Coordinates of C-alpha atoms (C1' of nucleotides) in Angstrom, one line a residue:
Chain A
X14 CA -31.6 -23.0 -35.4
X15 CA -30.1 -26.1 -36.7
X16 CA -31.1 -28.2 -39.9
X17 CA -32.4 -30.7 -37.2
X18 CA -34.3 -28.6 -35.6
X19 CA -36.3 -26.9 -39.0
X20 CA -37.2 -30.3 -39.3
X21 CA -39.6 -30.2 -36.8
X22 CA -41.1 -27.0 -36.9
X23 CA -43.8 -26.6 -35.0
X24 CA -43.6 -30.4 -33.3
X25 CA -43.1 -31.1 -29.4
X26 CA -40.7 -32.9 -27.7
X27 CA -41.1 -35.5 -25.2
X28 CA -38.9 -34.8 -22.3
X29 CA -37.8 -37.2 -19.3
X30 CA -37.2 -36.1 -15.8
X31 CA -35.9 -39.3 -14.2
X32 CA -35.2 -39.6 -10.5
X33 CA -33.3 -41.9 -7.8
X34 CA -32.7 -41.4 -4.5
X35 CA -29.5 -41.3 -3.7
X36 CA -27.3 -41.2 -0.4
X37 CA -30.9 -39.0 1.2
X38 CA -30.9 -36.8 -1.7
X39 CA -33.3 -37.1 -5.1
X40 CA -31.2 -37.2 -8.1
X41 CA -32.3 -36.5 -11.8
X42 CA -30.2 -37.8 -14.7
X43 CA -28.5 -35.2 -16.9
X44 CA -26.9 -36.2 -20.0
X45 CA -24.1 -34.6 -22.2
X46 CA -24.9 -33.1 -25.4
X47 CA -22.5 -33.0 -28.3
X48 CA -21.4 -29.4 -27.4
X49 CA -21.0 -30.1 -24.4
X50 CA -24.2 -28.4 -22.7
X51 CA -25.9 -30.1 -20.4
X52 CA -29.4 -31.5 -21.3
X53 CA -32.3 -33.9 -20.0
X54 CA -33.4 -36.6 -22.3
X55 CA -35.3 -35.9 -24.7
X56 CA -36.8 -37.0 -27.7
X57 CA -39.3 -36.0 -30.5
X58 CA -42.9 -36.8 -30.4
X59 CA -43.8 -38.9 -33.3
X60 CA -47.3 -38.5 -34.7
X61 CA -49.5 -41.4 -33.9
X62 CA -47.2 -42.4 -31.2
X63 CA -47.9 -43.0 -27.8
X64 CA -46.4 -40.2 -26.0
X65 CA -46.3 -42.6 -22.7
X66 CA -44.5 -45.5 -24.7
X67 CA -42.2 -43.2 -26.3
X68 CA -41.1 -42.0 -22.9
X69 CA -40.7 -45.3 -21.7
X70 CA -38.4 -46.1 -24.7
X71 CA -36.7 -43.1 -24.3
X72 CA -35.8 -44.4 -20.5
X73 CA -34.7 -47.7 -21.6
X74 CA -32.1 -45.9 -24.7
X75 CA -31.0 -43.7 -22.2
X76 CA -30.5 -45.8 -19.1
X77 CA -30.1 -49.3 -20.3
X78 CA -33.2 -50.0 -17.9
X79 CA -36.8 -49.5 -18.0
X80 CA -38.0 -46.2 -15.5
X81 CA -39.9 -48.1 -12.7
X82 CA -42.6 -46.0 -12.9
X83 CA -43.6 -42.8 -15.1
X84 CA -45.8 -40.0 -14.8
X85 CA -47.0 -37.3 -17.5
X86 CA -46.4 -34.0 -16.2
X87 CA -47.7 -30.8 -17.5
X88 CA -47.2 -29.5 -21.1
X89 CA -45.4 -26.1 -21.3
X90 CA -44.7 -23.8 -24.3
X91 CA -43.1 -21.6 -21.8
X92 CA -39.1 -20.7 -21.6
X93 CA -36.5 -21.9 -23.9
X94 CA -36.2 -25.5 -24.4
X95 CA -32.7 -26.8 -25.8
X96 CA -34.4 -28.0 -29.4
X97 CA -36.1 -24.3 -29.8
X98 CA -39.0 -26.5 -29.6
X99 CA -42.1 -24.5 -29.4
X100 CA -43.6 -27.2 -26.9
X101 CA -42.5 -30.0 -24.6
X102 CA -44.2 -32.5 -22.7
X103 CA -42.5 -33.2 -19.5
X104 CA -41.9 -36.8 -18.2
X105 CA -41.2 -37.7 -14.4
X106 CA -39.7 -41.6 -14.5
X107 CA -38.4 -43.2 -11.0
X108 CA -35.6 -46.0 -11.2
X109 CA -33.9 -47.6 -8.1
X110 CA -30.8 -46.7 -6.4
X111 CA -28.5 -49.7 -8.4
X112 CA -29.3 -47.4 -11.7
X113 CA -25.5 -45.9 -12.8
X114 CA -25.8 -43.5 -15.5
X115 CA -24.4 -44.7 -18.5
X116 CA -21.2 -42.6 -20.0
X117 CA -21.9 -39.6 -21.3
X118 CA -24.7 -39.1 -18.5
X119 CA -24.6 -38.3 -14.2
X120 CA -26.8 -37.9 -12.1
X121 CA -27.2 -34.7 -10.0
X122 CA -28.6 -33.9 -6.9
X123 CA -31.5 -31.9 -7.7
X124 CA -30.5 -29.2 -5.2
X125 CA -27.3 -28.4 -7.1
X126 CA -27.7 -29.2 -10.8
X127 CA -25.9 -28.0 -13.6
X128 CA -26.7 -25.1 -16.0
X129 CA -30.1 -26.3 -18.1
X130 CA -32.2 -24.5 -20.5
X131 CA -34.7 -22.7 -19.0
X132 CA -37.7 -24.9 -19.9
X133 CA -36.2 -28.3 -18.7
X134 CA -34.5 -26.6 -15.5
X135 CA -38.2 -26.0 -14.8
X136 CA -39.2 -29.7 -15.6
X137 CA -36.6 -30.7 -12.9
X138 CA -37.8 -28.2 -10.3
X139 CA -41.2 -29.5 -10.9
X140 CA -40.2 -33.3 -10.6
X141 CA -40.6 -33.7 -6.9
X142 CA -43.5 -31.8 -6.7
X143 CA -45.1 -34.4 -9.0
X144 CA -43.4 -37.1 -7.1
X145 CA -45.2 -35.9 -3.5
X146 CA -48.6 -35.1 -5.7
X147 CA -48.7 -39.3 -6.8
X148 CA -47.1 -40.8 -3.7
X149 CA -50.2 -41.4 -1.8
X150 CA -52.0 -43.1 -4.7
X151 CA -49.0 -44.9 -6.5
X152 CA -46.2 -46.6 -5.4
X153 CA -43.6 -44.0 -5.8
X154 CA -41.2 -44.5 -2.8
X155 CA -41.0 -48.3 -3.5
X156 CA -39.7 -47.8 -7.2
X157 CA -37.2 -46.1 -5.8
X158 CA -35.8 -49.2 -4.2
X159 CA -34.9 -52.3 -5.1
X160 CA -37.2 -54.8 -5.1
X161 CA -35.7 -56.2 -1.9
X162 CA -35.6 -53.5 1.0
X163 CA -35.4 -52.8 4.3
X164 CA -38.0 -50.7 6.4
X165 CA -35.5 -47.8 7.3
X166 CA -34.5 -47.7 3.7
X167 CA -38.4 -47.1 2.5
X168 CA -38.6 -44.5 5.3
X169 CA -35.8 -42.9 4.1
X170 CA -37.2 -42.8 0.8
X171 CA -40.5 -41.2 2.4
X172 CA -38.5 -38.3 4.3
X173 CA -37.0 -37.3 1.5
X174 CA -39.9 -37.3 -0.2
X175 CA -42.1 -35.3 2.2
X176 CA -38.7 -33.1 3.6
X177 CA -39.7 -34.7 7.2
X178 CA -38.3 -36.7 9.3
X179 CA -40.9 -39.6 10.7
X180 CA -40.5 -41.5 13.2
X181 CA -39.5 -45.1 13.5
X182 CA -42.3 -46.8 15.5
X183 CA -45.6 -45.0 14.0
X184 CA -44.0 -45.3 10.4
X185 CA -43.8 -49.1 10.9
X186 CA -47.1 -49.3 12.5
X187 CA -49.0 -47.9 9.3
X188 CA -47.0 -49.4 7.0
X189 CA -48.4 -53.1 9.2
X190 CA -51.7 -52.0 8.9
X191 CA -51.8 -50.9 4.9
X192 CA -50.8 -54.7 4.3
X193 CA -48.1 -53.0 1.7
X194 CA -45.0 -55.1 2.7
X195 CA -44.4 -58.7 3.3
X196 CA -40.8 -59.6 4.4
X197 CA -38.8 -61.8 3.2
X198 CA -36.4 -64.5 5.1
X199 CA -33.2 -62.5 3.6
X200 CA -31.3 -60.0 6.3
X201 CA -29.1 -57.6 5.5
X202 CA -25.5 -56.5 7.6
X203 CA -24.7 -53.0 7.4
X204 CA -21.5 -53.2 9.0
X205 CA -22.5 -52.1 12.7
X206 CA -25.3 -52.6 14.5
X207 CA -28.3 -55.2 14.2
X208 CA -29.1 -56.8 11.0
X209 CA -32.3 -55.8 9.0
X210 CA -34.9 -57.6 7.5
X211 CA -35.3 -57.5 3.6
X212 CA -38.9 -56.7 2.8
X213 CA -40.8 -56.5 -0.8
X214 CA -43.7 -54.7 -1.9
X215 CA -46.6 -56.8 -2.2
X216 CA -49.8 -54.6 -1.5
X217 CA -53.1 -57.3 -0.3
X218 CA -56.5 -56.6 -0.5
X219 CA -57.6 -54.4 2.6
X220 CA -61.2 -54.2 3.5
X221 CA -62.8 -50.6 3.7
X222 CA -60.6 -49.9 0.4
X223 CA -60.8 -47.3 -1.4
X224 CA -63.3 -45.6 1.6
X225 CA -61.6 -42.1 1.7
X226 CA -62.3 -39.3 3.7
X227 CA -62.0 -35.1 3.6
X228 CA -58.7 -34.0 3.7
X229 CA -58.3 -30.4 4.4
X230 CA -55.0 -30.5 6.1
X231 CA -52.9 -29.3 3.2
X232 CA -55.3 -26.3 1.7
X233 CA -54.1 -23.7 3.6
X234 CA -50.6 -24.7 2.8
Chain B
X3 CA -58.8 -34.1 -43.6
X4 CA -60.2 -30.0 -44.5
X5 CA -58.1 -27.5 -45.3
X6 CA -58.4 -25.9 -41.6
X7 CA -56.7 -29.1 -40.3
X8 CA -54.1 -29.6 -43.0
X9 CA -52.7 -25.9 -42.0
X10 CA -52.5 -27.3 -38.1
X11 CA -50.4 -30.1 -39.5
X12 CA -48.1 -31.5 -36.7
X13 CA -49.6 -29.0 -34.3
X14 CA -51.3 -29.7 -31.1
X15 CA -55.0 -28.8 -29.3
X16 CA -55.6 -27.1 -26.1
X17 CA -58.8 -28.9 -25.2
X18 CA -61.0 -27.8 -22.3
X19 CA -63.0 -29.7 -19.6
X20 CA -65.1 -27.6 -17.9
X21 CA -66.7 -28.9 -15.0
X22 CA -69.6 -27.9 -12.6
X23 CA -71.4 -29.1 -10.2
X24 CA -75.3 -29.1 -11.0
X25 CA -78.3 -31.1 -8.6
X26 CA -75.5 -33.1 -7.2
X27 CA -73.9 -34.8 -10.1
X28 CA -70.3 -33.6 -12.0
X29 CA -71.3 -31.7 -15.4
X30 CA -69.0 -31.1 -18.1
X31 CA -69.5 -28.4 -20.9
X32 CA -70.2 -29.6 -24.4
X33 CA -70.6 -27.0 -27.6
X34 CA -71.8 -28.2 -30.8
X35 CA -69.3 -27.9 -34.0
X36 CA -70.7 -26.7 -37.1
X37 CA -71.9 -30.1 -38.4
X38 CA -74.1 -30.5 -35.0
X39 CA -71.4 -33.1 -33.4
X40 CA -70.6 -32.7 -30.2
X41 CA -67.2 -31.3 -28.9
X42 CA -65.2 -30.2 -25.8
X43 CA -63.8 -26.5 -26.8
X44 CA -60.5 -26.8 -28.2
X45 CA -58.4 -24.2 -29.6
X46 CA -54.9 -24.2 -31.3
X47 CA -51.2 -24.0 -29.6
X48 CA -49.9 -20.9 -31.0
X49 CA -45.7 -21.5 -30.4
X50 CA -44.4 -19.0 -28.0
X51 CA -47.9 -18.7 -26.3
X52 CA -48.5 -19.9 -22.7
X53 CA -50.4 -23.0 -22.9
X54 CA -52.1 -22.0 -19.6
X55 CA -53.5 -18.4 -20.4
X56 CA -54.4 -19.6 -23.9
X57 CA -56.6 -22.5 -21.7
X58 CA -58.5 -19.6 -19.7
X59 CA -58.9 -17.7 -22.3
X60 CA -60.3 -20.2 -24.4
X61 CA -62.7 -20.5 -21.2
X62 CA -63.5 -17.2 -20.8
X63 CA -64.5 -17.1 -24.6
X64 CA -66.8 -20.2 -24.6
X65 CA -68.3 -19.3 -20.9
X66 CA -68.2 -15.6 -20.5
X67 CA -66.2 -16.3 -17.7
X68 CA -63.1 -17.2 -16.1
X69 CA -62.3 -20.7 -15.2
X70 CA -62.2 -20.5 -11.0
X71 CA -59.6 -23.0 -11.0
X72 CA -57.9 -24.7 -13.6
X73 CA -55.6 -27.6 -14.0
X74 CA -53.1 -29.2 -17.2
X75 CA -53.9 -33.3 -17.8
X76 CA -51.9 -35.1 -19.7
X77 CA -50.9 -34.6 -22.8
X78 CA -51.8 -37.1 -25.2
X79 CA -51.4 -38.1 -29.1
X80 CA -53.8 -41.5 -28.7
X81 CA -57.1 -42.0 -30.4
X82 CA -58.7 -39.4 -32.8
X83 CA -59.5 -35.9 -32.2
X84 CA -62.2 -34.2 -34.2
X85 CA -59.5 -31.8 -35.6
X86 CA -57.8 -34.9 -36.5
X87 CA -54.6 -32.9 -34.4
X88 CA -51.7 -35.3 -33.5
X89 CA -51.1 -34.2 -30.4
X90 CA -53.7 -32.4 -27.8
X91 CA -53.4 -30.9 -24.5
X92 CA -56.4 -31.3 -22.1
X93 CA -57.4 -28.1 -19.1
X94 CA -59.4 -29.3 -16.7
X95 CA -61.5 -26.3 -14.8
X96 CA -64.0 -25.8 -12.8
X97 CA -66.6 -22.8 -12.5
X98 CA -69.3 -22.2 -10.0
X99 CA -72.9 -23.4 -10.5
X100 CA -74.2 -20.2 -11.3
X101 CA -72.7 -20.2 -14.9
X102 CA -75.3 -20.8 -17.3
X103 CA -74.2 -22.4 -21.0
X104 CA -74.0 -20.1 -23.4
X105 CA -75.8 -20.8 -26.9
X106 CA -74.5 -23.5 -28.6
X107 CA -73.4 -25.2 -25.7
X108 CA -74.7 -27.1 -23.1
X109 CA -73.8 -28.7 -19.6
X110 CA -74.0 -32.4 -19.3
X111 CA -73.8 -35.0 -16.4
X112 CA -69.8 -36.7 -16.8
X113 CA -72.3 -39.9 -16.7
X114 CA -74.3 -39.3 -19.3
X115 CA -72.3 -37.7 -22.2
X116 CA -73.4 -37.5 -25.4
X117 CA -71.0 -39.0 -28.3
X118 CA -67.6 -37.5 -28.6
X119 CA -64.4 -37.8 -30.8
X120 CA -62.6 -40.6 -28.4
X121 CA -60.0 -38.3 -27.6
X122 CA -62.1 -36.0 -26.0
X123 CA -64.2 -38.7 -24.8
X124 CA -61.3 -39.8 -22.8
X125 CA -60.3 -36.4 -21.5
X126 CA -63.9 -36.4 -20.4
X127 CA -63.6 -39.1 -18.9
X128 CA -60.4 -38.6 -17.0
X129 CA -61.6 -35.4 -15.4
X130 CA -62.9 -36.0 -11.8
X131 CA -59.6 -38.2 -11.1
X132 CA -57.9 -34.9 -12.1
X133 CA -60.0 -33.1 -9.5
X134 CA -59.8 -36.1 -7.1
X135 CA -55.9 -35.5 -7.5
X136 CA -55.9 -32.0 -6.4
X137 CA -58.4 -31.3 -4.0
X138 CA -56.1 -32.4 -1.5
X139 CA -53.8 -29.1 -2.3
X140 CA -56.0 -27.1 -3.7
X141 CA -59.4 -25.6 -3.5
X142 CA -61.0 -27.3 -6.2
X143 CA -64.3 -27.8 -4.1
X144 CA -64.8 -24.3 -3.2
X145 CA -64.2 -23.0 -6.8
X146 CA -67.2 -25.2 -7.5
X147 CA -69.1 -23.0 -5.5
X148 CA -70.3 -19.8 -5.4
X149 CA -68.3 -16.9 -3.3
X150 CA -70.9 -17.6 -0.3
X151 CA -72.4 -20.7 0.5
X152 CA -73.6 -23.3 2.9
X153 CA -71.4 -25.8 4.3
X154 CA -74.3 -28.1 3.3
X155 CA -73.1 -26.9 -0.4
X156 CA -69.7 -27.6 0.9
X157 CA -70.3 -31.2 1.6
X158 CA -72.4 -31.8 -0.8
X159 CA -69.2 -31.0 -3.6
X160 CA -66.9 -33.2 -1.0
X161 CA -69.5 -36.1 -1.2
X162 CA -69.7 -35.6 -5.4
X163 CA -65.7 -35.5 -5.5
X164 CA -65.2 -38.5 -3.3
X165 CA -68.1 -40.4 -4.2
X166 CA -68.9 -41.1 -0.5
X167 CA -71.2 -39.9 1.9
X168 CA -69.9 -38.1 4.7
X169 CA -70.6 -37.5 8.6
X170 CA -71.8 -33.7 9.3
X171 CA -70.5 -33.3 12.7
X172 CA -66.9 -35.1 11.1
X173 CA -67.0 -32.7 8.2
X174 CA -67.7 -29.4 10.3
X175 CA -65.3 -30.4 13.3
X176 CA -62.2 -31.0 10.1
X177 CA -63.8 -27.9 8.6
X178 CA -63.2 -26.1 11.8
X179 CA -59.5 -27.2 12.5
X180 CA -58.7 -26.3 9.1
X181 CA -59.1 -22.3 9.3
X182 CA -60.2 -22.7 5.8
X183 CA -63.7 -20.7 5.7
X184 CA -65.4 -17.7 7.9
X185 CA -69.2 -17.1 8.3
X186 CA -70.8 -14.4 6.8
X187 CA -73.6 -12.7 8.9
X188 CA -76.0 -13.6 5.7
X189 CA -78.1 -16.7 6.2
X190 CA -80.2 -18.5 3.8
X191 CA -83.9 -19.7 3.3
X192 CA -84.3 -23.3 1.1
X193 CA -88.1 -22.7 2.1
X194 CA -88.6 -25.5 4.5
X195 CA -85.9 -26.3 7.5
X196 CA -83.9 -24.1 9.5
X197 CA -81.8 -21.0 7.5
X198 CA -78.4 -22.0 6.7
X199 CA -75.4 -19.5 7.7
X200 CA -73.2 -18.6 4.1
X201 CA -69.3 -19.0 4.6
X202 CA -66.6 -17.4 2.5
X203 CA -63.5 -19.2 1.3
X204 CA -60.6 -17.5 3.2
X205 CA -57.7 -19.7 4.3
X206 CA -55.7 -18.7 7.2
X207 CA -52.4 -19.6 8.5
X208 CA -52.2 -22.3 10.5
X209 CA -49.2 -23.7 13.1
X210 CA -47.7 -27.0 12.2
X211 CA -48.7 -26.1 8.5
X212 CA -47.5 -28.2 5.7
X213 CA -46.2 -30.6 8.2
X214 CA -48.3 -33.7 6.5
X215 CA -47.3 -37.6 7.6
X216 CA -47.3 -40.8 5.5
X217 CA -50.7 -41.6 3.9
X218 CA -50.5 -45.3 2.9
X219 CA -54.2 -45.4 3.0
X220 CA -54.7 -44.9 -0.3
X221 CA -51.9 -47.0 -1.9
X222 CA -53.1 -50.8 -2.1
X223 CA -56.3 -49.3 -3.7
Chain C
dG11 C1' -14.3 -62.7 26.7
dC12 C1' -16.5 -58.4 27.9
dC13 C1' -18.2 -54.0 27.2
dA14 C1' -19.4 -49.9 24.5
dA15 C1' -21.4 -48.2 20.3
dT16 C1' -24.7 -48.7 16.8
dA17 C1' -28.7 -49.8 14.4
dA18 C1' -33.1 -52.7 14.0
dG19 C1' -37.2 -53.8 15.9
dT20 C1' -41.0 -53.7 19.8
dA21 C1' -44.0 -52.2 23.7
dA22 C1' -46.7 -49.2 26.0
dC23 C1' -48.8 -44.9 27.0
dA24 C1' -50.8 -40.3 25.7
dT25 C1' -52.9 -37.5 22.6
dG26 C1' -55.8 -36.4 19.0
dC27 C1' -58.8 -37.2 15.1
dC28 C1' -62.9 -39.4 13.3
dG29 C1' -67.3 -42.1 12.9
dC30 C1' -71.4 -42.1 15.0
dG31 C1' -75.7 -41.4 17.4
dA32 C1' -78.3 -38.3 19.9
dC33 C1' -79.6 -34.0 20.8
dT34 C1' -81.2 -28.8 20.1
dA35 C1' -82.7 -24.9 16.9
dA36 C1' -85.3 -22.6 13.4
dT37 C1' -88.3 -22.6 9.7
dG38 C1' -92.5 -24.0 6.7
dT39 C1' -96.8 -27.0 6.3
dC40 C1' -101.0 -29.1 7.7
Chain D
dG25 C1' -100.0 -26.3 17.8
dA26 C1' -98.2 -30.8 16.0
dC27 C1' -95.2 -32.4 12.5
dA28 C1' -91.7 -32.6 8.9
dT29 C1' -87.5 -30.8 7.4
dT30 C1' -83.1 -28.9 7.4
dA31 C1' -79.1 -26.6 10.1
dG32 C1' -76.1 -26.9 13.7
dT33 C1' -73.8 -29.0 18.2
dC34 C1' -72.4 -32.3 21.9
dG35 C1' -70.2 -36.1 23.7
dC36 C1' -68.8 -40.9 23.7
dG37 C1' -65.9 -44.7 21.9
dG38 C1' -62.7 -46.4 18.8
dC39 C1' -58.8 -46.1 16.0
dA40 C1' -54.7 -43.8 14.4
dT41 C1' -50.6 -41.3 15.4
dG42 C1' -46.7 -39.1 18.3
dT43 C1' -43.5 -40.1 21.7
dT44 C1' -40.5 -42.4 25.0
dA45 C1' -38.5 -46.2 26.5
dC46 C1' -37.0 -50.7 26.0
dT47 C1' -35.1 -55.1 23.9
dT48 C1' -32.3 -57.5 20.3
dA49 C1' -28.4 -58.3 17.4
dT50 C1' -24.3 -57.1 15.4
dT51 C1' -19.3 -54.8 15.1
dG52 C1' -15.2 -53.1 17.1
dG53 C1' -12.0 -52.0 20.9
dC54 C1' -9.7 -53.3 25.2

DNA sequence: GCCAATAAGTAACATGCCGCGACTAATGTC
DNA sequence: GACATTAGTCGCGGCATGTTACTTATTGGC
């Protein structure tokens, strides 16, 4: 154990999952350390500190950009974590597609990433999972775009979120009636074929809000 | 700060929200500390131990029982906790309504608390959006009932989770596509109105399973 | 120019789920 | 035996979703 790491005995460290989607695929960031090893970001937890606003801050050193939105996931004292840190708290951040990683840092399709410690390769299988757990209640897919997008671009986003594919007509036909989107008077030209309409997310008050109903669909797995 | 504290320096809490579902409202469990305040049950992070199993055991200690489900929050390092701790880890679980409070301890409606540290106050406070979160995906409302019950009981913890009032017919006929429960031949007398038939939780497989579709219902709030 | 290929966007129908009211069934009370 | 109370079911109408087919707009090849 390193002089560094004596140095925090006994303290946790604040680590950050952060995801794009990229060409279909989610991606997670994973940064070089000195040695060579690979690593997620990480950082210690300072007490007093907001562990939320350190992970933020931690996103904006690492990336050059602030994570477009963030989610706490669960503390774990389990595995090895790089630091020989007896605890970590795990952070899942979402940035858009037009995030490079800075040098010293890639980002990896999280089907094939390279050799982490235990306890953050766990942290990255987890990330989706937390993604899919918030989608429905925060705006997950749409901080994974641009701000400017089109409507097959946030349906991509959504397969690869649920490992689905949807289809075109009943995706657009919810997405109307959740009053989410308004479009915008840009187009963009993919090369071939028609031209697509640039849309931003603008959610609108909706009457009946918040008026839930059961949902056992997804208890029995 | 005592002496008890100064030893924990730097290290975090495992605090517990117990929940329960008494005469129709959500209850939490509250012990009183020494000095007659009122706390959540909290108990060290020991490094190298599994935050998890130290969170059920700490439940099984308080409750003479196992939590019947149980969930991590969010870590957090904001406000005060009574240990003074830096950084504190909050379980929430949820036991059926049969569990009495031991001595020392008592339940108490999640509307009506009595005063707590404003960490724990918080964690409190944040617990049925944690069970909102995950009843979806998991069977948080049947570990808030006993082995057999009513699907009166059933709706009854659906109604207190969504805070909504629900349709019979529309909860039995979603109940009944779901393969979620099976009737016991045991039936039930609440003294006046027709006996009641007791289910048992026992999920079953189910074609199409896991293949869920976009939910944008619940995103513009 | 004209046509094929490609992708965006729309229309229309079918199916299925859900809210809702009305109904039946079984028990205790007066 | 009438009534209140609670459990449980039936069926209709509306709304959401799955699906197919169609229209529109662009690029590229001949």
């Amino acid at each position: 154990m390193s002089a560094k790491n004596s140095r925090h005995r006994g303290a946790a460290t604040i680590d950050l999952v952060l995801c794009s989607a990229r060409r279909g695929r989610l991606h997670v960031l994973v940064t070089r350390a000195a040695g060579g090893a690979a690593v997620l970001p990480y950082t210690w937890a300072v007490d007093g500190a907001d562990l939320a606003r350190a992970a933020r801050e931690l996103a904006r050193d690492v990336l050059g950009a602030s994570a477009a939105w963030l989610v706490s996931g669960a503390a774990t004292a389990e595995k090895r974590h790089p630091t020989g840190a007896a605890l970590s708290v795990p952070y899942v951040g979402v940035v858009g597609p037009a995030i490079e990683a800075p040098v010293g840092s890639a980002w990896h399709s999280v089907d094939a990433l390279p050799a982490l410690a235990p306890r953050q390769r766990a942290m990255a299988a987890d990330a989706l999972d937390a993604l899919r757990l918030h989608m429905d209640s925060a705006p997950v897919a749409f901080r994974l775009l641009p701000a400017a997008f089109t409507l097959s671009d946030l349906q991509q986003v959504y397969e690869l979120l649920l490992g689905r594919r949807l289809h075109k007509a009943s995706f657009r036909r919810a997405l109307q009636a959740a009053y989410l989107v308004t479009p915008t008077d840009s187009w963009r030209r993919e090369g071939r074929g028609r031209p697509a309409q640039l849309f931003q997310y603008a959610p609108r008050k909706r009457r009946g809000g918040g008026a839930r109903s059961v949902r056992f669909d997804l208890l029995g797995k």
